[in-house]
Amino acid sequence: MKKLLIEFRDFIMTGNVIDLSVAVILATAVGAVISNFTNGIMMPIVGHFTGGVDFSDLKIILDDAVIGAGGEVVKPENAIMYGKWINVLIDLTIVGFILFLIVKLNSRVKEIAKKKQEDAPAEPEAPAAPSQEDLLAEIRDELKKMNEK
């Protein structure tokens, strides 16, 4: 059991799992922001230009609600809520567009960084080390000088 827990800990702590977790949490937060943007800003603007239509209220009623003598709902209304589906499609379009912009920006930044790296002057190469023959020739010459003195 202890070995299993250690293996699980090692698996969870790998970079890919943590990256995926961060991505899912961030995506959830971005989705909430975009949904609120769509419902609170975009849909009122669209509603203004469509004569005050609130898409979330659009529906096709299949069966009307049945209300009892005391005012309680005996049978709820059965309807196709296509207006909510339109809101979800608008959400999806906005999310897709924002993700497109993020990916495009990321690609552009990588392209600029790659170009800067390519344009940067290359580091000068270190001078080549002398060969064994050169070293032996230097030693021979030094020995000749020493013997002549």
mmCIF file of C-alpha atoms in Angstrom:
data_model
loop_
_atom_site.group_PDB
_atom_site.id
_atom_site.type_symbol
_atom_site.label_atom_id
_atom_site.label_comp_id
_atom_site.label_asym_id
_atom_site.label_seq_id
_atom_site.Cartn_x
_atom_site.Cartn_y
_atom_site.Cartn_z
ATOM 1 C CA MET A 1 0.000 0.000 0.000
ATOM 2 C CA LYS A 2 2.848 2.381 0.881
ATOM 3 C CA LYS A 3 4.543 1.680 -2.457
ATOM 4 C CA LEU A 4 1.287 2.446 -4.270
ATOM 5 C CA LEU A 5 0.963 5.795 -2.464
ATOM 6 C CA ILE A 6 4.567 6.676 -3.315
ATOM 7 C CA GLU A 7 3.993 5.828 -6.986
ATOM 8 C CA PHE A 8 0.793 7.906 -6.975
ATOM 9 C CA ARG A 9 2.625 10.870 -5.396
ATOM 10 C CA ASP A 10 5.370 10.623 -8.020
ATOM 11 C CA PHE A 11 2.768 10.471 -10.787
ATOM 12 C CA ILE A 12 0.853 13.493 -9.477
ATOM 13 C CA MET A 13 4.012 15.539 -9.054
ATOM 14 C CA THR A 14 5.146 15.099 -12.662
ATOM 15 C CA GLY A 15 5.160 18.260 -14.716
ATOM 16 C CA ASN A 16 2.513 17.104 -17.184
ATOM 17 C CA VAL A 17 -0.139 16.429 -14.541
ATOM 18 C CA ILE A 18 0.476 19.749 -12.822
ATOM 19 C CA ASP A 19 0.429 21.605 -16.161
ATOM 20 C CA LEU A 20 -2.848 19.921 -17.064
ATOM 21 C CA SER A 21 -4.346 20.785 -13.674
ATOM 22 C CA VAL A 22 -3.378 24.426 -14.039
ATOM 23 C CA ALA A 23 -4.812 24.481 -17.574
ATOM 24 C CA VAL A 24 -8.152 23.009 -16.447
ATOM 25 C CA ILE A 25 -8.475 25.447 -13.536
ATOM 26 C CA LEU A 26 -7.533 28.386 -15.733
ATOM 27 C CA ALA A 27 -9.928 27.272 -18.471
ATOM 28 C CA THR A 28 -12.764 27.075 -15.951
ATOM 29 C CA ALA A 29 -12.018 30.589 -14.740
ATOM 30 C CA VAL A 30 -11.748 31.951 -18.285
ATOM 31 C CA GLY A 31 -15.009 30.208 -19.189
ATOM 32 C CA ALA A 32 -16.783 31.882 -16.266
ATOM 33 C CA VAL A 33 -15.384 35.284 -17.243
ATOM 34 C CA ILE A 34 -16.468 34.847 -20.852
ATOM 35 C CA SER A 35 -19.926 33.594 -19.869
ATOM 36 C CA ASN A 36 -20.418 36.615 -17.649
ATOM 37 C CA PHE A 37 -19.097 38.871 -20.429
ATOM 38 C CA THR A 38 -21.540 37.312 -22.878
ATOM 39 C CA ASN A 39 -24.541 37.434 -20.558
ATOM 40 C CA GLY A 40 -23.814 40.786 -18.936
ATOM 41 C CA ILE A 41 -22.386 42.816 -21.817
ATOM 42 C CA MET A 42 -22.820 41.190 -25.229
ATOM 43 C CA MET A 43 -26.385 39.899 -24.923
ATOM 44 C CA PRO A 44 -27.834 43.237 -23.711
ATOM 45 C CA ILE A 45 -26.166 44.921 -26.714
ATOM 46 C CA VAL A 46 -27.528 42.252 -29.074
ATOM 47 C CA GLY A 47 -30.925 42.561 -27.363
ATOM 48 C CA HIS A 48 -30.855 46.329 -27.893
ATOM 49 C CA PHE A 49 -30.367 45.890 -31.633
ATOM 50 C CA THR A 50 -32.976 43.117 -31.866
ATOM 51 C CA GLY A 51 -35.703 45.106 -30.177
ATOM 52 C CA GLY A 52 -35.140 43.962 -26.586
ATOM 53 C CA VAL A 53 -35.188 40.231 -27.283
ATOM 54 C CA ASP A 54 -33.599 38.182 -24.495
ATOM 55 C CA PHE A 55 -32.335 35.043 -26.180
ATOM 56 C CA SER A 56 -32.406 33.020 -22.978
ATOM 57 C CA ASP A 57 -36.204 33.395 -22.896
ATOM 58 C CA LEU A 58 -36.754 32.127 -26.445
ATOM 59 C CA LYS A 59 -38.477 28.747 -26.505
ATOM 60 C CA ILE A 60 -40.892 26.541 -28.362
ATOM 61 C CA ILE A 61 -43.627 25.355 -26.008
ATOM 62 C CA LEU A 62 -44.567 21.725 -26.597
ATOM 63 C CA ASP A 63 -46.978 21.362 -23.655
ATOM 64 C CA ASP A 64 -48.346 24.202 -21.540
ATOM 65 C CA ALA A 65 -48.025 24.056 -17.795
ATOM 66 C CA VAL A 66 -51.060 22.773 -15.900
ATOM 67 C CA ILE A 67 -51.979 24.826 -12.850
ATOM 68 C CA GLY A 68 -54.240 23.398 -10.165
ATOM 69 C CA ALA A 69 -57.151 25.080 -8.409
ATOM 70 C CA GLY A 70 -54.916 26.267 -5.559
ATOM 71 C CA GLY A 71 -52.419 27.923 -7.958
ATOM 72 C CA GLU A 72 -49.808 25.156 -7.656
ATOM 73 C CA VAL A 73 -48.149 23.759 -10.749
ATOM 74 C CA VAL A 74 -49.517 20.288 -11.371
ATOM 75 C CA LYS A 75 -47.539 19.695 -14.534
ATOM 76 C CA PRO A 76 -44.625 21.949 -15.533
ATOM 77 C CA GLU A 77 -44.285 23.448 -18.974
ATOM 78 C CA ASN A 78 -42.481 21.308 -21.545
ATOM 79 C CA ALA A 79 -40.509 23.492 -23.949
ATOM 80 C CA ILE A 80 -37.477 23.512 -26.223
ATOM 81 C CA MET A 81 -35.229 26.245 -24.822
ATOM 82 C CA TYR A 82 -33.399 27.183 -28.010
ATOM 83 C CA GLY A 83 -32.598 30.677 -26.716
ATOM 84 C CA LYS A 84 -30.232 29.264 -24.088
ATOM 85 C CA TRP A 85 -28.584 27.251 -26.861
ATOM 86 C CA ILE A 86 -28.045 30.476 -28.834
ATOM 87 C CA ASN A 87 -26.357 31.981 -25.741
ATOM 88 C CA VAL A 88 -24.079 28.939 -25.489
ATOM 89 C CA LEU A 89 -23.175 29.250 -29.183
ATOM 90 C CA ILE A 90 -22.294 32.906 -28.666
ATOM 91 C CA ASP A 91 -20.192 31.905 -25.631
ATOM 92 C CA LEU A 92 -18.429 29.271 -27.744
ATOM 93 C CA THR A 93 -17.752 31.757 -30.528
ATOM 94 C CA ILE A 94 -16.266 34.291 -28.116
ATOM 95 C CA VAL A 95 -14.157 31.630 -26.346
ATOM 96 C CA GLY A 96 -12.934 30.323 -29.700
ATOM 97 C CA PHE A 97 -12.028 33.820 -30.880
ATOM 98 C CA ILE A 98 -10.164 34.642 -27.658
ATOM 99 C CA LEU A 99 -8.268 31.330 -27.797
ATOM 100 C CA PHE A 100 -7.432 32.042 -31.429
ATOM 101 C CA LEU A 101 -6.008 35.440 -30.445
ATOM 102 C CA ILE A 102 -3.988 33.908 -27.589
ATOM 103 C CA VAL A 103 -2.508 31.198 -29.837
ATOM 104 C CA LYS A 104 -1.776 33.744 -32.571
ATOM 105 C CA LEU A 105 -0.065 36.061 -30.077
ATOM 106 C CA ASN A 106 1.942 33.170 -28.629
ATOM 107 C CA SER A 107 3.060 32.098 -32.115
ATOM 108 C CA ARG A 108 4.062 35.665 -32.954
ATOM 109 C CA VAL A 109 6.095 36.018 -29.740
ATOM 110 C CA LYS A 110 7.880 32.725 -30.447
ATOM 111 C CA GLU A 111 8.563 33.830 -34.020
ATOM 112 C CA ILE A 112 10.067 37.147 -32.833
ATOM 113 C CA ALA A 113 12.201 35.374 -30.223
ATOM 114 C CA LYS A 114 13.447 32.882 -32.828
ATOM 115 C CA LYS A 115 14.296 35.691 -35.249
ATOM 116 C CA LYS A 116 16.197 37.590 -32.538
ATOM 117 C CA GLN A 117 18.118 34.427 -31.713
ATOM 118 C CA GLU A 118 18.978 33.886 -35.376
ATOM 119 C CA ASP A 119 20.000 37.538 -35.841
ATOM 120 C CA ALA A 120 22.171 37.604 -32.734
ATOM 121 C CA PRO A 121 25.873 37.440 -33.527
ATOM 122 C CA ALA A 122 27.302 34.025 -32.973
ATOM 123 C CA GLU A 123 29.758 33.645 -30.146
ATOM 124 C CA PRO A 124 33.304 33.723 -31.454
ATOM 125 C CA GLU A 125 34.780 30.311 -31.574
ATOM 126 C CA ALA A 126 37.475 29.559 -29.068
ATOM 127 C CA PRO A 127 40.886 29.429 -30.639
ATOM 128 C CA ALA A 128 41.855 25.929 -31.612
ATOM 129 C CA ALA A 129 44.259 24.236 -29.228
ATOM 130 C CA PRO A 130 47.691 23.617 -30.667
ATOM 131 C CA SER A 131 48.300 20.173 -32.040
ATOM 132 C CA GLN A 132 50.803 17.757 -30.485
ATOM 133 C CA GLU A 133 53.234 18.465 -33.292
ATOM 134 C CA ASP A 134 53.071 22.214 -32.601
ATOM 135 C CA LEU A 135 53.673 21.645 -28.898
ATOM 136 C CA LEU A 136 56.593 19.318 -29.593
ATOM 137 C CA ALA A 137 58.101 21.861 -31.989
ATOM 138 C CA GLU A 138 57.835 24.586 -29.314
ATOM 139 C CA ILE A 139 59.486 22.347 -26.741
ATOM 140 C CA ARG A 140 62.282 21.507 -29.220
ATOM 141 C CA ASP A 141 62.853 25.188 -29.960
ATOM 142 C CA GLU A 142 62.957 26.060 -26.256
ATOM 143 C CA LEU A 143 65.439 23.259 -25.591
ATOM 144 C CA LYS A 144 67.663 24.509 -28.435
ATOM 145 C CA LYS A 145 67.630 28.010 -26.941
ATOM 146 C CA MET A 146 68.534 26.671 -23.523
ATOM 147 C CA ASN A 147 71.409 24.568 -24.900
ATOM 148 C CA GLU A 148 72.843 27.491 -26.871
ATOM 149 C CA LYS A 149 73.222 29.625 -23.752
#
